[in-house]
Coordinates of C-alpha atoms in Angstrom, one line a residue:
X1 CA -0.4 0.3 0.1
X2 CA 2.1 2.1 0.5
X3 CA 4.5 1.9 -2.1
X4 CA 1.0 2.2 -4.2
X5 CA 0.6 5.8 -2.9
X6 CA 4.1 6.7 -3.5
X7 CA 3.9 6.4 -6.6
X8 CA 0.6 7.7 -7.2
X9 CA 2.4 10.7 -5.3
X10 CA 5.3 11.1 -7.9
X11 CA 2.2 10.4 -10.3
X12 CA 0.9 14.0 -9.4
X13 CA 3.4 15.8 -8.3
X14 CA 5.4 15.8 -11.9
X15 CA 1.9 16.3 -13.5
X16 CA 1.6 19.3 -10.7
X17 CA 5.0 20.5 -12.7
X18 CA 3.6 19.3 -17.0
X19 CA 0.9 22.0 -16.2
X20 CA 2.9 25.8 -16.0
X21 CA 5.1 24.5 -19.4
X22 CA 1.4 23.7 -20.7
X23 CA 0.2 27.0 -20.0
X24 CA 2.9 28.8 -21.4
X25 CA 3.2 26.7 -24.4
X26 CA 0.4 29.4 -25.4
X27 CA 0.9 33.0 -25.6
X28 CA -1.0 35.8 -26.3
X29 CA 0.5 39.1 -28.3
X30 CA -1.8 41.5 -28.4
X31 CA -0.9 44.7 -31.7
X32 CA -2.6 47.0 -32.4
X33 CA -2.2 48.9 -35.8
X34 CA -3.5 53.0 -36.1
X35 CA -3.6 55.6 -38.6
X36 CA -3.7 58.3 -36.4
X37 CA -4.3 62.0 -38.5
X38 CA -1.5 63.8 -39.0
X39 CA -1.8 67.2 -36.5
X40 CA -3.6 69.4 -39.3
X41 CA -5.2 72.8 -37.4
X42 CA -7.7 72.0 -40.9
X43 CA -9.5 69.4 -38.8
X44 CA -11.1 71.8 -37.0
X45 CA -13.4 69.6 -34.6
X46 CA -11.8 66.6 -35.1
X47 CA -8.0 68.7 -34.7
X48 CA -5.4 67.1 -32.9
X49 CA -5.4 68.7 -29.2
X50 CA -9.4 68.3 -29.0
X51 CA -8.8 64.5 -29.9
X52 CA -5.6 63.2 -28.6
X53 CA -6.5 63.1 -24.8
X54 CA -8.8 60.2 -25.9
X55 CA -7.0 58.3 -29.0
X56 CA -4.2 57.6 -26.0
X57 CA -7.0 56.5 -23.9
X58 CA -8.5 53.8 -26.2
X59 CA -4.4 52.5 -26.5
X60 CA -4.5 51.9 -22.8
X61 CA -7.3 50.2 -22.7
X62 CA -7.0 48.2 -25.2
X63 CA -3.9 47.2 -24.2
X64 CA -1.6 46.2 -26.5
X65 CA 1.8 44.7 -26.2
X66 CA 3.1 45.9 -29.3
X67 CA 1.4 48.7 -31.9
X68 CA 1.7 50.8 -35.0
X69 CA 0.8 54.2 -35.4
X70 CA 1.3 56.3 -39.6
X71 CA 0.9 60.0 -39.9
X72 CA 2.1 60.9 -36.9
X73 CA 4.1 64.5 -36.6
X74 CA 7.5 64.0 -33.9
X75 CA 5.5 66.3 -31.7
X76 CA 2.9 63.2 -31.7
X77 CA 4.8 60.5 -31.3
X78 CA 5.9 62.3 -28.2
X79 CA 3.0 62.8 -26.9
X80 CA 1.4 59.4 -26.7
X81 CA 5.0 58.7 -25.5
X82 CA 4.7 60.7 -22.6
X83 CA 0.7 59.5 -22.5
X84 CA 2.1 55.9 -22.8
X85 CA 5.0 55.8 -20.7
X86 CA 5.6 52.1 -20.5
X87 CA 7.0 51.6 -24.6
X88 CA 10.3 51.5 -26.5
X89 CA 9.3 53.7 -28.8
X90 CA 11.2 53.5 -32.7
X91 CA 11.0 54.9 -36.0
X92 CA 12.3 58.0 -37.0
X93 CA 10.4 60.7 -39.4
X94 CA 10.3 60.1 -43.2
X95 CA 12.4 63.3 -44.6
X96 CA 15.3 63.2 -42.4
X97 CA 14.8 59.0 -40.7
X98 CA 15.1 61.6 -37.8
X99 CA 12.9 63.9 -36.5
X100 CA 11.2 65.7 -40.2
X101 CA 7.8 64.4 -41.4
X102 CA 5.4 61.8 -40.7
X103 CA 6.5 59.0 -38.2
X104 CA 5.7 55.0 -38.9
X105 CA 6.4 54.2 -35.6
X106 CA 7.0 51.3 -33.7
X107 CA 6.1 51.2 -29.7
X108 CA 6.4 48.2 -28.0
X109 CA 6.0 47.1 -24.2
X110 CA 9.7 47.6 -22.1
X111 CA 8.8 45.1 -19.6
X112 CA 8.3 42.6 -22.3
X113 CA 10.3 42.6 -24.9
X114 CA 14.0 43.2 -25.6
X115 CA 15.5 45.3 -28.6
X116 CA 17.5 43.4 -30.9
X117 CA 17.4 45.8 -33.7
X118 CA 15.2 48.3 -35.2
X119 CA 15.7 50.4 -38.1
X120 CA 13.4 53.2 -41.1
X121 CA 13.9 51.9 -44.9
X122 CA 12.2 54.4 -47.4
X123 CA 9.7 52.8 -50.0
X124 CA 11.9 53.5 -53.0
X125 CA 14.1 52.3 -55.3
X126 CA 17.2 53.5 -53.1
X127 CA 15.8 52.3 -49.6
X128 CA 18.5 52.9 -48.1
X129 CA 18.2 57.2 -48.0
X130 CA 15.7 59.5 -47.8
X131 CA 13.3 59.3 -51.1
X132 CA 10.2 59.3 -53.5
X133 CA 9.7 56.3 -54.6
X134 CA 7.9 55.4 -58.4
X135 CA 4.7 57.1 -59.2
X136 CA 4.9 58.1 -55.0
X137 CA 3.4 62.1 -53.9
X138 CA 5.0 61.5 -50.8
X139 CA 8.4 59.8 -49.1
X140 CA 7.3 56.8 -47.5
X141 CA 8.5 54.4 -45.0
X142 CA 8.4 51.2 -43.4
X143 CA 10.3 51.2 -39.4
X144 CA 10.9 47.7 -38.2
X145 CA 12.0 45.9 -35.3
X146 CA 13.5 42.8 -34.5
X147 CA 11.9 42.0 -30.3
X148 CA 13.0 39.3 -28.1
X149 CA 9.4 38.3 -26.3
X150 CA 10.6 37.4 -22.5
X151 CA 6.8 36.3 -21.9
X152 CA 7.3 33.6 -25.0
X153 CA 11.5 32.9 -24.8
X154 CA 10.9 33.2 -28.8
X155 CA 11.9 36.7 -31.2
X156 CA 9.3 37.7 -33.5
X157 CA 10.0 41.1 -36.5
X158 CA 7.2 43.4 -36.2
X159 CA 6.9 45.8 -39.0
X160 CA 5.0 49.2 -40.1
X161 CA 4.5 51.2 -42.8
X162 CA 3.0 53.6 -44.3
X163 CA 1.8 53.3 -48.9
X164 CA 1.6 56.7 -51.0
X165 CA -1.6 57.2 -51.6
X166 CA -1.3 58.3 -55.5
X167 CA 1.0 56.5 -56.4
X168 CA -0.6 52.7 -57.7
X169 CA 2.5 51.5 -59.4
X170 CA 4.1 52.9 -56.0
X171 CA 1.9 51.2 -54.3
X172 CA 2.9 47.5 -55.6
X173 CA 5.9 47.9 -55.6
X174 CA 6.3 48.8 -52.1
X175 CA 4.6 45.5 -50.9
X176 CA 7.4 43.9 -52.8
X177 CA 10.5 45.7 -51.3
X178 CA 8.5 44.6 -48.3
X179 CA 8.2 40.8 -48.8
X180 CA 12.1 41.3 -50.5
X181 CA 13.3 43.4 -46.4
X182 CA 11.4 40.8 -44.4
X183 CA 13.1 37.6 -46.5
X184 CA 16.2 39.8 -46.4
X185 CA 15.9 40.1 -42.9
X186 CA 14.2 37.3 -41.6
X187 CA 17.3 34.9 -42.5
X188 CA 16.0 32.2 -39.2
X189 CA 12.2 32.5 -40.8
X190 CA 11.0 33.5 -37.0
X191 CA 7.1 35.1 -36.2
X192 CA 7.2 38.3 -38.5
X193 CA 4.2 40.8 -38.1
X194 CA 3.8 43.4 -40.3
X195 CA 1.1 45.8 -40.3
X196 CA 0.3 49.5 -41.2
X197 CA -2.0 51.3 -43.9
X198 CA -1.8 50.2 -47.4
X199 CA -4.4 52.5 -49.1
X200 CA -5.1 49.5 -51.0
X201 CA -8.7 47.7 -50.2
X202 CA -8.7 43.6 -50.5
X203 CA -8.6 42.7 -54.2
X204 CA -6.4 45.3 -55.5
X205 CA -2.6 44.2 -56.3
X206 CA -0.4 45.3 -53.5
X207 CA -2.9 44.2 -51.1
X208 CA -3.7 40.6 -53.0
X209 CA 0.4 40.2 -53.5
X210 CA 0.6 40.5 -49.9
X211 CA -2.4 38.1 -48.9
X212 CA -0.4 36.1 -51.3
X213 CA 2.3 36.0 -49.1
X214 CA 1.3 36.4 -46.0
X215 CA -1.7 35.3 -43.8
X216 CA -4.4 38.1 -43.2
X217 CA -4.9 38.3 -39.6
X218 CA -9.0 38.9 -41.0
X219 CA -9.1 36.4 -43.3
X220 CA -7.9 33.7 -40.9
X221 CA -9.1 34.9 -37.2
X222 CA -10.2 31.9 -35.4
X223 CA -13.2 33.9 -34.2
X224 CA -14.9 35.4 -36.4
X225 CA -13.8 39.3 -37.4
X226 CA -15.6 42.0 -35.2
X227 CA -16.6 45.5 -35.8
X228 CA -16.9 47.3 -38.9
X229 CA -16.0 46.4 -42.4
X230 CA -13.7 49.4 -43.3
X231 CA -11.2 50.6 -41.9
X232 CA -11.4 54.5 -42.8
X233 CA -13.7 56.9 -41.4
X234 CA -12.8 60.3 -42.9
X235 CA -14.0 61.7 -39.4
X236 CA -17.9 60.6 -41.2
X237 CA -19.1 59.8 -37.9
X238 CA -22.8 59.3 -39.5
X239 CA -21.8 57.3 -42.5
X240 CA -20.5 53.5 -42.5
X241 CA -17.5 52.6 -42.9
X242 CA -16.1 50.8 -46.0
X243 CA -13.3 51.6 -47.0
X244 CA -11.0 48.5 -46.0
X245 CA -7.3 49.7 -46.6
X246 CA -5.5 49.7 -42.9
X247 CA -4.5 45.6 -41.9
X248 CA -2.1 43.4 -40.1
X249 CA -0.4 40.1 -41.5
X250 CA 1.2 37.2 -40.1
X251 CA 3.4 34.7 -41.1
X252 CA 5.8 32.0 -39.1
X253 CA 4.4 28.6 -38.7
X254 CA 4.5 29.3 -34.8
X255 CA 1.6 32.0 -35.0
X256 CA -1.8 32.1 -35.5
X257 CA -4.4 34.2 -34.8
X258 CA -7.5 34.1 -32.1
X259 CA -9.2 37.2 -32.7
X260 CA -9.0 39.9 -34.9
X261 CA -11.0 43.3 -34.5
X262 CA -12.1 47.1 -35.5
X263 CA -12.2 49.3 -33.0
X264 CA -15.1 51.7 -33.4
X265 CA -15.1 53.7 -30.3
X266 CA -16.3 57.1 -30.2
X267 CA -16.6 60.4 -28.0
X268 CA -19.5 62.7 -29.0
X269 CA -20.1 61.7 -32.3
X270 CA -16.1 62.1 -32.8
X271 CA -13.4 59.1 -33.6
X272 CA -10.4 59.6 -31.9
X273 CA -8.7 59.5 -35.7
X274 CA -9.8 59.7 -39.8
X275 CA -8.9 55.8 -39.3
X276 CA -9.9 53.5 -37.1
X277 CA -7.1 50.7 -35.4
X278 CA -7.2 47.5 -36.2
X279 CA -6.5 44.8 -33.7
X280 CA -4.9 41.0 -33.7
X281 CA -5.2 39.2 -30.7
X282 CA -2.3 36.2 -31.9
X283 CA -1.0 33.6 -30.1
X284 CA 2.2 31.6 -29.7

């Protein structure tokens, strides 16, 4: 009897030791992409000083582990850094790679991630220097970060970008360039997240190319996608949001999509931005 009890206790102890590892094997990572609309004084009741507190509060409420913004000017990304001190920021302005022009900045939790590498490249024929590519109206950039996720004990690449709103060729070439850069940088085929405002609707060549090479988190979410079908609201609160141009894509055998949402929060019939943020709850 004593030997049987001892054996049972050993089995229970072994099961107890195994349980934490089983739970740890599925780690959640929440990512958000958000075009925050540049600080344009001509926006009237939707001007940045009137909506910035709500936008920062929205990000705090949804508590992403990593998020990327587009269109932020230096004073805007600095404001977000002040309001969300738990996050580290990488990325520079598109005009000079430093503080001039709009950012496609990345933010990630300091307590969870270690920064292994980061950089910015231009969406052009000369990606290493500030430049405007193909038929684009403006310079465009992609910011990336190679992160060590201490919670999951894994490495992950995150890319954040904003495609040109005019140049059709520029949008397609930008998609090709980013896929090439992902392949060049991610030599170990680690999990990768690509987010941003692609100014391309589903079925158009840039979005179709990215969707064929990567996984659109909306399309592969384990739970049905939540929220409006579109992401660009143009500050038109009383009209349906149908134009879908903001996405989160992923690739990697160790990462999948648990939930996908387009967040249509508002305050007094005003959105925090002219784009709705996209959230993807991912799982290693």
